[in-house]
mmCIF file of C-alpha atoms and ligand atoms in Angstrom:
data_model
loop_
_atom_site.group_PDB
_atom_site.id
_atom_site.type_symbol
_atom_site.label_atom_id
_atom_site.label_comp_id
_atom_site.label_asym_id
_atom_site.label_seq_id
_atom_site.Cartn_x
_atom_site.Cartn_y
_atom_site.Cartn_z
ATOM 1 C CA MET A 1 34.321 15.811 10.744
ATOM 2 C CA ASN A 2 35.562 15.432 14.329
ATOM 3 C CA ARG A 3 35.614 18.968 15.596
ATOM 4 C CA VAL A 4 37.043 19.956 18.965
ATOM 5 C CA ILE A 5 34.416 21.346 21.332
ATOM 6 C CA ASP A 6 35.418 23.757 24.107
ATOM 7 C CA ASN A 7 34.364 23.598 27.756
ATOM 8 C CA HIS A 8 31.266 25.695 26.972
ATOM 9 C CA GLY A 9 30.087 23.404 24.151
ATOM 10 C CA ARG A 10 31.298 25.648 21.330
ATOM 11 C CA PRO A 11 32.772 23.855 18.290
ATOM 12 C CA ILE A 12 36.087 25.358 17.187
ATOM 13 C CA SER A 13 36.427 25.762 13.435
ATOM 14 C CA TYR A 14 38.165 29.034 12.711
ATOM 15 C CA LEU A 15 41.738 30.293 13.118
ATOM 16 C CA ARG A 16 42.806 33.906 12.796
ATOM 17 C CA LEU A 17 46.526 33.940 12.191
ATOM 18 C CA ALA A 18 48.455 37.209 12.403
ATOM 19 C CA VAL A 19 51.390 36.559 10.077
ATOM 20 C CA THR A 20 53.340 39.686 11.032
ATOM 21 C CA ASP A 21 53.178 42.598 13.464
ATOM 22 C CA ARG A 22 54.726 44.956 10.874
ATOM 23 C CA CYS A 23 52.541 47.487 9.119
ATOM 24 C CA ASN A 24 52.798 50.229 6.516
ATOM 25 C CA LEU A 25 50.014 52.331 8.075
ATOM 26 C CA ARG A 26 49.756 53.860 11.565
ATOM 27 C CA CYS A 27 46.008 53.823 12.214
ATOM 28 C CA PHE A 28 45.607 55.845 15.376
ATOM 29 C CA TYR A 29 43.182 53.342 16.966
ATOM 30 C CA CYS A 30 45.710 50.527 16.441
ATOM 31 C CA MET A 31 49.117 51.997 17.250
ATOM 32 C CA PRO A 32 50.864 55.224 18.232
ATOM 33 C CA GLU A 33 52.292 57.530 15.549
ATOM 34 C CA GLU A 34 55.863 56.341 16.115
ATOM 35 C CA GLY A 35 54.714 52.738 15.631
ATOM 36 C CA ILE A 36 55.132 49.852 18.042
ATOM 37 C CA LYS A 37 58.251 47.971 19.086
ATOM 38 C CA TYR A 38 58.339 45.163 16.543
ATOM 39 C CA VAL A 39 59.065 41.605 17.631
ATOM 40 C CA PRO A 40 62.626 40.670 16.533
ATOM 41 C CA LYS A 41 62.547 38.475 13.406
ATOM 42 C CA PRO A 42 63.828 35.260 15.064
ATOM 43 C CA HIS A 43 60.906 35.463 17.518
ATOM 44 C CA LEU A 44 58.312 35.437 14.737
ATOM 45 C CA LEU A 45 56.743 32.176 13.633
ATOM 46 C CA THR A 46 58.303 31.093 10.347
ATOM 47 C CA TRP A 47 56.083 30.270 7.363
ATOM 48 C CA GLU A 48 56.926 26.584 7.897
ATOM 49 C CA GLU A 49 55.871 26.756 11.551
ATOM 50 C CA MET A 50 52.627 28.472 10.566
ATOM 51 C CA GLU A 51 51.884 25.822 7.955
ATOM 52 C CA ARG A 52 52.543 22.995 10.413
ATOM 53 C CA THR A 53 50.301 24.649 13.023
ATOM 54 C CA ILE A 54 47.498 25.000 10.493
ATOM 55 C CA ARG A 55 47.812 21.353 9.454
ATOM 56 C CA ILE A 56 47.530 20.303 13.116
ATOM 57 C CA LEU A 57 44.477 22.514 13.639
ATOM 58 C CA VAL A 58 42.822 21.277 10.436
ATOM 59 C CA ASN A 59 43.160 17.743 11.817
ATOM 60 C CA MET A 60 41.322 18.999 14.916
ATOM 61 C CA GLY A 61 38.417 20.308 12.837
ATOM 62 C CA VAL A 62 39.434 23.837 11.911
ATOM 63 C CA ASP A 63 38.368 24.434 8.321
ATOM 64 C CA LYS A 64 38.649 28.191 7.957
ATOM 65 C CA VAL A 65 41.745 30.376 8.300
ATOM 66 C CA ARG A 66 41.989 34.125 8.110
ATOM 67 C CA LEU A 67 45.416 35.666 7.539
ATOM 68 C CA THR A 68 45.765 39.030 9.184
ATOM 69 C CA GLY A 69 48.446 41.055 10.942
ATOM 70 C CA GLY A 70 49.976 43.732 11.010
ATOM 71 C CA GLU A 71 49.666 44.001 7.291
ATOM 72 C CA PRO A 72 49.941 40.495 5.784
ATOM 73 C CA PHE A 73 51.305 41.757 2.457
ATOM 74 C CA VAL A 74 54.353 43.456 3.952
ATOM 75 C CA ARG A 75 55.832 40.072 4.924
ATOM 76 C CA ARG A 76 57.965 38.590 2.183
ATOM 77 C CA GLY A 77 56.916 35.097 1.103
ATOM 78 C CA ILE A 78 53.187 35.427 1.696
ATOM 79 C CA MET A 79 52.220 34.477 -1.848
ATOM 80 C CA ASP A 80 54.230 31.222 -1.628
ATOM 81 C CA PHE A 81 52.642 30.565 1.767
ATOM 82 C CA LEU A 82 49.178 30.986 0.265
ATOM 83 C CA GLU A 83 50.161 28.539 -2.436
ATOM 84 C CA GLU A 84 51.034 25.941 0.245
ATOM 85 C CA LEU A 85 47.856 26.578 2.257
ATOM 86 C CA ASN A 86 45.774 26.016 -0.844
ATOM 87 C CA LYS A 87 47.106 22.428 -0.958
ATOM 88 C CA ILE A 88 45.874 21.498 2.538
ATOM 89 C CA ASP A 89 43.000 19.005 2.355
ATOM 90 C CA GLY A 90 40.195 19.933 4.709
ATOM 91 C CA LEU A 91 40.972 23.642 4.719
ATOM 92 C CA ARG A 92 37.739 24.871 3.210
ATOM 93 C CA GLN A 93 38.276 28.617 3.410
ATOM 94 C CA ILE A 94 41.294 30.899 3.245
ATOM 95 C CA ASN A 95 40.427 34.543 3.862
ATOM 96 C CA ILE A 96 42.569 37.633 4.258
ATOM 97 C CA THR A 97 42.230 40.914 6.095
ATOM 98 C CA THR A 98 44.309 43.675 4.512
ATOM 99 C CA ASN A 99 44.677 47.433 4.579
ATOM 100 C CA GLY A 100 44.899 47.311 0.770
ATOM 101 C CA VAL A 101 47.983 49.510 0.371
ATOM 102 C CA LEU A 102 50.029 46.886 -1.519
ATOM 103 C CA THR A 103 47.237 44.514 -2.464
ATOM 104 C CA ALA A 104 45.758 45.689 -5.791
ATOM 105 C CA PRO A 105 48.416 44.170 -8.122
ATOM 106 C CA LEU A 106 48.140 40.782 -6.360
ATOM 107 C CA ILE A 107 44.393 40.352 -6.739
ATOM 108 C CA PRO A 108 44.475 38.669 -10.174
ATOM 109 C CA GLU A 109 46.203 35.751 -8.351
ATOM 110 C CA PHE A 110 43.625 35.415 -5.568
ATOM 111 C CA GLN A 111 41.152 33.088 -7.261
ATOM 112 C CA ARG A 112 43.902 30.634 -8.246
ATOM 113 C CA LEU A 113 45.206 30.692 -4.673
ATOM 114 C CA GLY A 114 41.815 29.716 -3.299
ATOM 115 C CA ILE A 115 41.206 32.962 -1.411
ATOM 116 C CA LYS A 116 37.497 32.888 -0.711
ATOM 117 C CA SER A 117 36.981 36.417 0.556
ATOM 118 C CA VAL A 118 38.789 39.579 1.564
ATOM 119 C CA ASN A 119 38.158 42.007 4.379
ATOM 120 C CA LEU A 120 39.467 45.387 3.333
ATOM 121 C CA SER A 121 39.880 47.980 6.070
ATOM 122 C CA LEU A 122 38.600 51.371 5.018
ATOM 123 C CA ASP A 123 37.381 53.873 7.571
ATOM 124 C CA THR A 124 36.606 56.758 5.243
ATOM 125 C CA LEU A 125 36.087 57.678 1.580
ATOM 126 C CA ASP A 126 37.801 61.015 2.043
ATOM 127 C CA ARG A 127 41.513 61.241 1.253
ATOM 128 C CA GLN A 128 42.323 63.839 3.935
ATOM 129 C CA ARG A 129 40.390 61.961 6.620
ATOM 130 C CA PHE A 130 42.154 58.773 5.541
ATOM 131 C CA PHE A 131 45.466 60.532 6.137
ATOM 132 C CA ASP A 132 44.320 61.867 9.521
ATOM 133 C CA ILE A 133 43.311 58.375 10.660
ATOM 134 C CA THR A 134 46.134 56.280 9.190
ATOM 135 C CA ARG A 135 48.891 58.955 9.148
ATOM 136 C CA ARG A 136 49.773 57.898 5.594
ATOM 137 C CA ASP A 137 48.577 59.266 2.239
ATOM 138 C CA GLU A 138 47.562 55.913 0.745
ATOM 139 C CA PHE A 139 43.859 56.307 0.043
ATOM 140 C CA GLN A 140 44.277 55.966 -3.732
ATOM 141 C CA ASN A 141 46.080 52.628 -3.453
ATOM 142 C CA VAL A 142 43.457 51.252 -1.080
ATOM 143 C CA TRP A 143 40.672 52.367 -3.390
ATOM 144 C CA GLN A 144 42.398 50.628 -6.307
ATOM 145 C CA THR A 145 42.381 47.461 -4.242
ATOM 146 C CA PHE A 146 38.642 47.822 -3.717
ATOM 147 C CA GLU A 147 38.111 48.297 -7.447
ATOM 148 C CA ALA A 148 40.279 45.277 -8.299
ATOM 149 C CA LEU A 149 38.356 43.116 -5.795
ATOM 150 C CA GLN A 150 35.134 44.122 -7.505
ATOM 151 C CA GLU A 151 36.585 43.516 -10.965
ATOM 152 C CA TYR A 152 37.714 40.003 -10.036
ATOM 153 C CA ASN A 153 34.483 39.212 -8.195
ATOM 154 C CA ILE A 154 36.171 38.438 -4.904
ATOM 155 C CA PRO A 155 33.566 38.564 -2.104
ATOM 156 C CA THR A 156 34.543 41.628 -0.070
ATOM 157 C CA LYS A 157 33.763 43.111 3.296
ATOM 158 C CA LEU A 158 34.786 46.686 4.023
ATOM 159 C CA ASN A 159 35.710 47.121 7.692
ATOM 160 C CA SER A 160 35.214 50.573 9.124
ATOM 161 C CA VAL A 161 35.982 51.398 12.755
ATOM 162 C CA VAL A 162 33.554 54.116 13.862
ATOM 163 C CA MET A 163 35.204 56.859 15.885
ATOM 164 C CA SER A 164 33.632 59.989 17.230
ATOM 165 C CA GLY A 165 35.292 63.152 15.937
ATOM 166 C CA LYS A 166 37.008 61.207 13.129
ATOM 167 C CA ASN A 167 34.737 59.466 10.670
ATOM 168 C CA THR A 168 31.118 59.453 11.813
ATOM 169 C CA ASP A 169 30.352 61.646 8.770
ATOM 170 C CA ASP A 170 31.441 58.661 6.674
ATOM 171 C CA ILE A 171 28.755 56.295 7.965
ATOM 172 C CA ILE A 172 26.218 57.282 5.305
ATOM 173 C CA PRO A 173 28.680 57.539 2.346
ATOM 174 C CA MET A 174 30.054 54.109 3.284
ATOM 175 C CA ALA A 175 26.514 52.694 3.541
ATOM 176 C CA GLU A 176 25.750 54.274 0.130
ATOM 177 C CA LEU A 177 28.409 52.027 -1.420
ATOM 178 C CA THR A 178 26.030 49.113 -0.887
ATOM 179 C CA ARG A 179 23.533 50.709 -3.289
ATOM 180 C CA THR A 180 25.501 49.789 -6.407
ATOM 181 C CA HIS A 181 28.246 47.484 -5.132
ATOM 182 C CA ASN A 182 27.922 43.881 -4.082
ATOM 183 C CA VAL A 183 29.863 44.491 -0.889
ATOM 184 C CA SER A 184 29.290 44.097 2.815
ATOM 185 C CA VAL A 185 30.096 47.318 4.677
ATOM 186 C CA ARG A 186 30.785 46.572 8.336
ATOM 187 C CA PHE A 187 30.867 49.206 11.040
ATOM 188 C CA ILE A 188 33.003 48.191 14.029
ATOM 189 C CA GLU A 189 32.972 49.521 17.570
ATOM 190 C CA GLU A 190 36.399 50.785 18.543
ATOM 191 C CA MET A 191 38.288 48.581 21.025
ATOM 192 C CA PRO A 192 41.093 49.628 23.390
ATOM 193 C CA PHE A 193 43.817 47.725 21.448
ATOM 194 C CA ASN A 194 45.943 50.695 20.438
ATOM 195 C CA GLY A 195 49.468 49.861 21.565
ATOM 196 C CA ASP A 196 49.220 52.506 24.282
ATOM 197 C CA GLY A 197 48.424 55.211 21.773
ATOM 198 C CA ALA A 198 45.562 55.939 24.187
ATOM 199 C CA HIS A 199 43.195 58.780 23.344
ATOM 200 C CA GLU A 200 40.134 60.390 24.852
ATOM 201 C CA TYR A 201 36.796 59.089 23.650
ATOM 202 C CA GLN A 202 34.564 62.136 23.058
ATOM 203 C CA GLU A 203 31.550 59.902 22.726
ATOM 204 C CA PHE A 204 31.491 56.145 22.250
ATOM 205 C CA TRP A 205 29.759 54.910 19.122
ATOM 206 C CA ASN A 206 28.316 51.568 20.125
ATOM 207 C CA TYR A 207 26.350 49.311 17.800
ATOM 208 C CA ARG A 208 22.999 50.815 18.848
ATOM 209 C CA LYS A 209 24.140 54.346 18.082
ATOM 210 C CA ILE A 210 25.509 53.283 14.699
ATOM 211 C CA LEU A 211 22.194 51.639 13.828
ATOM 212 C CA GLU A 212 20.252 54.725 14.910
ATOM 213 C CA GLU A 213 22.421 56.866 12.650
ATOM 214 C CA LEU A 214 21.725 54.560 9.702
ATOM 215 C CA LYS A 215 17.983 54.605 10.410
ATOM 216 C CA LYS A 216 17.873 58.402 10.152
ATOM 217 C CA THR A 217 18.775 58.199 6.452
ATOM 218 C CA TYR A 218 17.423 54.728 5.716
ATOM 219 C CA PRO A 219 14.249 54.241 7.814
ATOM 220 C CA GLY A 220 13.460 51.088 5.823
ATOM 221 C CA ILE A 221 16.729 49.342 6.722
ATOM 222 C CA TYR A 222 15.841 45.805 7.740
ATOM 223 C CA LYS A 223 17.484 43.010 9.669
ATOM 224 C CA LEU A 224 18.885 39.995 7.842
ATOM 225 C CA PRO A 225 19.332 36.596 9.491
ATOM 226 C CA ASP A 226 22.833 36.374 10.997
ATOM 227 C CA PRO A 227 24.883 33.370 9.849
ATOM 228 C CA PRO A 228 25.965 30.945 12.620
ATOM 229 C CA ALA A 229 28.873 32.290 14.728
ATOM 230 C CA SER A 230 28.540 35.663 13.040
ATOM 231 C CA THR A 231 30.185 38.577 14.845
ATOM 232 C CA SER A 232 28.013 41.117 13.052
ATOM 233 C CA TYR A 233 24.357 42.106 13.190
ATOM 234 C CA ASN A 234 23.428 42.142 9.534
ATOM 235 C CA TYR A 235 21.109 44.497 7.691
ATOM 236 C CA GLN A 236 20.107 45.561 4.212
ATOM 237 C CA ILE A 237 18.730 48.783 2.813
ATOM 238 C CA PRO A 238 15.760 48.151 0.481
ATOM 239 C CA GLY A 239 16.868 48.081 -3.148
ATOM 240 C CA HIS A 240 20.598 48.013 -2.355
ATOM 241 C CA LYS A 241 22.849 45.296 -3.814
ATOM 242 C CA GLY A 242 25.167 44.982 -0.831
ATOM 243 C CA THR A 243 24.609 44.524 2.887
ATOM 244 C CA ILE A 244 25.571 46.224 6.128
ATOM 245 C CA GLY A 245 27.021 44.677 9.276
ATOM 246 C CA ILE A 246 27.528 46.188 12.714
ATOM 247 C CA ILE A 247 30.125 44.543 14.932
ATOM 248 C CA ALA A 248 29.779 45.044 18.683
ATOM 249 C CA ALA A 249 33.460 44.333 19.234
ATOM 250 C CA PHE A 250 33.655 46.334 22.458
ATOM 251 C CA SER A 251 30.209 45.430 23.773
ATOM 252 C CA ARG A 252 31.028 41.751 23.115
ATOM 253 C CA THR A 253 27.575 40.468 22.336
ATOM 254 C CA PHE A 254 28.786 37.565 20.193
ATOM 255 C CA CYS A 255 30.854 35.428 22.601
ATOM 256 C CA GLY A 256 28.165 32.771 23.093
ATOM 257 C CA THR A 257 28.795 31.255 19.666
ATOM 258 C CA CYS A 258 32.502 32.046 19.339
ATOM 259 C CA ASN A 259 34.205 29.427 17.176
ATOM 260 C CA ARG A 260 37.594 31.103 16.800
ATOM 261 C CA LEU A 261 41.186 30.840 17.890
ATOM 262 C CA ARG A 262 43.924 33.370 17.384
ATOM 263 C CA ILE A 263 47.662 33.030 16.956
ATOM 264 C CA THR A 264 49.875 36.098 17.198
ATOM 265 C CA PRO A 265 52.999 36.664 15.052
ATOM 266 C CA GLN A 266 55.255 35.432 17.863
ATOM 267 C CA GLY A 267 53.125 32.341 18.410
ATOM 268 C CA GLN A 268 50.934 33.282 21.384
ATOM 269 C CA PHE A 269 47.902 31.022 21.231
ATOM 270 C CA LYS A 270 44.769 32.931 22.217
ATOM 271 C CA THR A 271 41.378 31.388 22.884
ATOM 272 C CA CYS A 272 39.811 34.865 23.188
ATOM 273 C CA LEU A 273 40.619 38.252 21.659
ATOM 274 C CA TYR A 274 40.691 39.721 25.166
ATOM 275 C CA ASP A 275 43.004 37.143 26.829
ATOM 276 C CA ASP A 276 46.764 37.607 27.002
ATOM 277 C CA GLY A 277 47.663 34.286 25.397
ATOM 278 C CA VAL A 278 47.353 30.867 26.980
ATOM 279 C CA PHE A 279 50.611 29.320 25.721
ATOM 280 C CA ASN A 280 53.207 29.841 23.018
ATOM 281 C CA ILE A 281 52.982 27.426 20.118
ATOM 282 C CA LYS A 282 56.313 28.483 18.611
ATOM 283 C CA ASP A 283 58.075 27.403 21.811
ATOM 284 C CA LEU A 284 56.411 23.969 21.637
ATOM 285 C CA LEU A 285 57.371 23.499 17.986
ATOM 286 C CA ARG A 286 60.961 24.634 18.632
ATOM 287 C CA GLN A 287 61.243 22.300 21.645
ATOM 288 C CA GLY A 288 60.709 19.452 19.170
ATOM 289 C CA LEU A 289 57.244 18.292 20.278
ATOM 290 C CA ASP A 290 55.547 15.952 17.825
ATOM 291 C CA ASP A 291 52.146 16.740 16.306
ATOM 292 C CA ALA A 292 50.278 14.520 18.793
ATOM 293 C CA SER A 293 51.762 16.364 21.788
ATOM 294 C CA VAL A 294 50.997 19.782 20.259
ATOM 295 C CA THR A 295 47.424 18.611 19.577
ATOM 296 C CA GLU A 296 47.125 17.526 23.211
ATOM 297 C CA ARG A 297 48.306 20.960 24.421
ATOM 298 C CA ILE A 298 45.777 22.753 22.199
ATOM 299 C CA TYR A 299 42.997 20.437 23.348
ATOM 300 C CA GLU A 300 43.912 21.183 26.993
ATOM 301 C CA ALA A 301 43.734 24.939 26.408
ATOM 302 C CA LEU A 302 40.296 24.599 24.843
ATOM 303 C CA GLN A 303 38.983 22.882 27.943
ATOM 304 C CA HIS A 304 39.790 25.995 29.995
ATOM 305 C CA ARG A 305 38.408 28.626 27.676
ATOM 306 C CA ALA A 306 36.863 31.772 29.146
ATOM 307 C CA LYS A 307 33.094 31.998 28.761
ATOM 308 C CA ASP A 308 33.305 35.444 27.182
ATOM 309 C CA GLY A 309 35.534 38.437 26.564
ATOM 310 C CA PHE A 310 34.781 39.920 29.980
ATOM 311 C CA GLU A 311 35.919 36.766 31.798
ATOM 312 C CA ALA A 312 39.019 36.530 29.578
ATOM 313 C CA GLU A 313 39.900 40.149 30.283
ATOM 314 C CA ALA A 314 39.462 39.639 34.041
ATOM 315 C CA GLN A 315 41.821 36.632 33.921
ATOM 316 C CA ARG A 316 44.682 38.485 32.214
ATOM 317 C CA THR A 317 48.004 38.303 34.005
ATOM 318 C CA VAL A 318 49.699 41.212 32.212
ATOM 319 C CA GLY A 319 47.259 43.957 33.101
ATOM 320 C CA LEU A 320 44.716 45.939 31.166
ATOM 321 C CA VAL A 321 44.143 45.519 27.441
ATOM 322 C CA SER A 322 46.487 47.951 25.665
ATOM 323 C CA GLU A 323 48.500 45.916 23.170
ATOM 324 C CA SER A 324 48.324 47.010 19.542
ATOM 325 C CA MET A 325 45.761 45.219 17.397
ATOM 326 C CA SER A 326 48.578 44.688 14.895
ATOM 327 C CA THR A 327 50.075 42.155 17.336
ATOM 328 C CA ILE A 328 46.764 40.277 17.551
ATOM 329 C CA GLY A 329 45.207 40.578 14.126
ATOM 330 C CA GLY A 330 41.772 41.917 15.014
HETATM 331 N N1 SAM B 1 46.440 45.538 8.624
HETATM 332 C C1 SAM B 1 45.290 44.813 8.238
HETATM 333 C C2 SAM B 1 44.069 45.712 8.182
HETATM 334 O O1 SAM B 1 44.118 46.807 8.736
HETATM 335 O O2 SAM B 1 43.096 45.276 7.589
HETATM 336 C C3 SAM B 1 45.001 43.602 9.107
HETATM 337 C C4 SAM B 1 45.214 43.756 10.583
HETATM 338 S S1 SAM B 1 44.154 44.917 11.419
HETATM 339 C C5 SAM B 1 44.756 44.809 13.066
HETATM 340 C C6 SAM B 1 42.638 43.988 11.452
HETATM 341 C C7 SAM B 1 41.394 44.795 11.747
HETATM 342 O O3 SAM B 1 41.459 45.269 13.091
HETATM 343 C C8 SAM B 1 41.212 46.015 10.867
HETATM 344 O O4 SAM B 1 39.970 45.941 10.206
HETATM 345 C C9 SAM B 1 41.237 47.175 11.836
HETATM 346 O O5 SAM B 1 40.358 48.200 11.455
HETATM 347 C C10 SAM B 1 40.806 46.504 13.131
HETATM 348 N N2 SAM B 1 41.255 47.236 14.319
HETATM 349 C C11 SAM B 1 42.519 47.617 14.627
HETATM 350 N N3 SAM B 1 42.555 48.275 15.813
HETATM 351 C C12 SAM B 1 41.265 48.304 16.256
HETATM 352 C C13 SAM B 1 40.634 48.856 17.400
HETATM 353 N N4 SAM B 1 41.331 49.488 18.340
HETATM 354 N N5 SAM B 1 39.297 48.702 17.531
HETATM 355 C C14 SAM B 1 38.573 48.057 16.571
HETATM 356 N N6 SAM B 1 39.110 47.505 15.471
HETATM 357 C C15 SAM B 1 40.442 47.642 15.303
HETATM 358 FE FE1 SF4 B 2 48.163 48.551 10.278
HETATM 359 FE FE2 SF4 B 2 45.818 47.301 10.170
HETATM 360 FE FE3 SF4 B 2 46.729 48.363 12.476
HETATM 361 FE FE4 SF4 B 2 45.986 50.002 10.533
HETATM 362 S S1 SF4 B 2 44.659 48.524 11.622
HETATM 363 S S2 SF4 B 2 47.894 50.160 11.739
HETATM 364 S S3 SF4 B 2 46.558 48.875 8.770
HETATM 365 S S4 SF4 B 2 47.600 46.666 11.391
#
């Protein structure tokens, strides 16, 4: 496999594609209560444009795609899109990140569609706290999605953003899920991507503090080897079926092995989560460029990639990080 290597010697193999900026929740760390100003429909990449982009990237060595958003399952046509992606030779892994509100009834289709794993966002096991965080009373539907994922044996990661004053009491109950469930529970540092729904941090829960909290209840928790290009520090509690990950998303400890690209719903091509987009792929496709010219443009961008999230943030032209994560995809 000829895989494109960036200017820091990192092979690029993974695309995170945000298929929509629309969402049916209003998680306070992601967007303000009134929501964000959605991109007008004609400015969104079409499914056909997304498929063509993925085919081009697969020819450049990308073999793993994660569909994210916004909430992927609110965009009409996603199941047909998944069907098309499943036909692409060389695309080894199709994964999805979802909030789980609409997902449970679709899970029986996942295996046939080649979906290799699902990241389900769940910050709490308490219905009232779920409402306080997401501003919607949808806990039961999300839990049904979790149960369906288990029933159909779809490898699952539960993503939980740890926020002081909101859900730190959930760290241990979430970790307890790994006792009997074959699931990876991942605790994520909060990042400032909240669509200007800015809020005061009472106390920042970084990865060290999260680990210390876990150690109080589980002194025997031990480190697992981290897979290559992993964004999480991985652990297991003795005797538990599942595993625990801690993602230092704000501290940015994982940039040295970063193998990922991002494309936003309106086609901004990002070589780092913290950059403000290096070009717009939708514009290139709509200008009528052929695949070779688009490939050349992507290659170019990868030869000027920031070393890490701090450098990318410093190079931004549109100011401080404040866009909603639903326009980036996490
Ligand atoms: N709507 C889907 C979901 O929530 O799973 C997919 C998109 S969401 C933007 C992707 C991930 O980003 C979720 O796991 C969410 O918890 C995480 N996220 C959103 N805003 C964040 C923030 N400010 N800091 C850390 N993680 C965030
Ligand atoms: Fe929607 Fe996901 Fe953002 Fe929550 S984190 S508002 S579910 S896009």
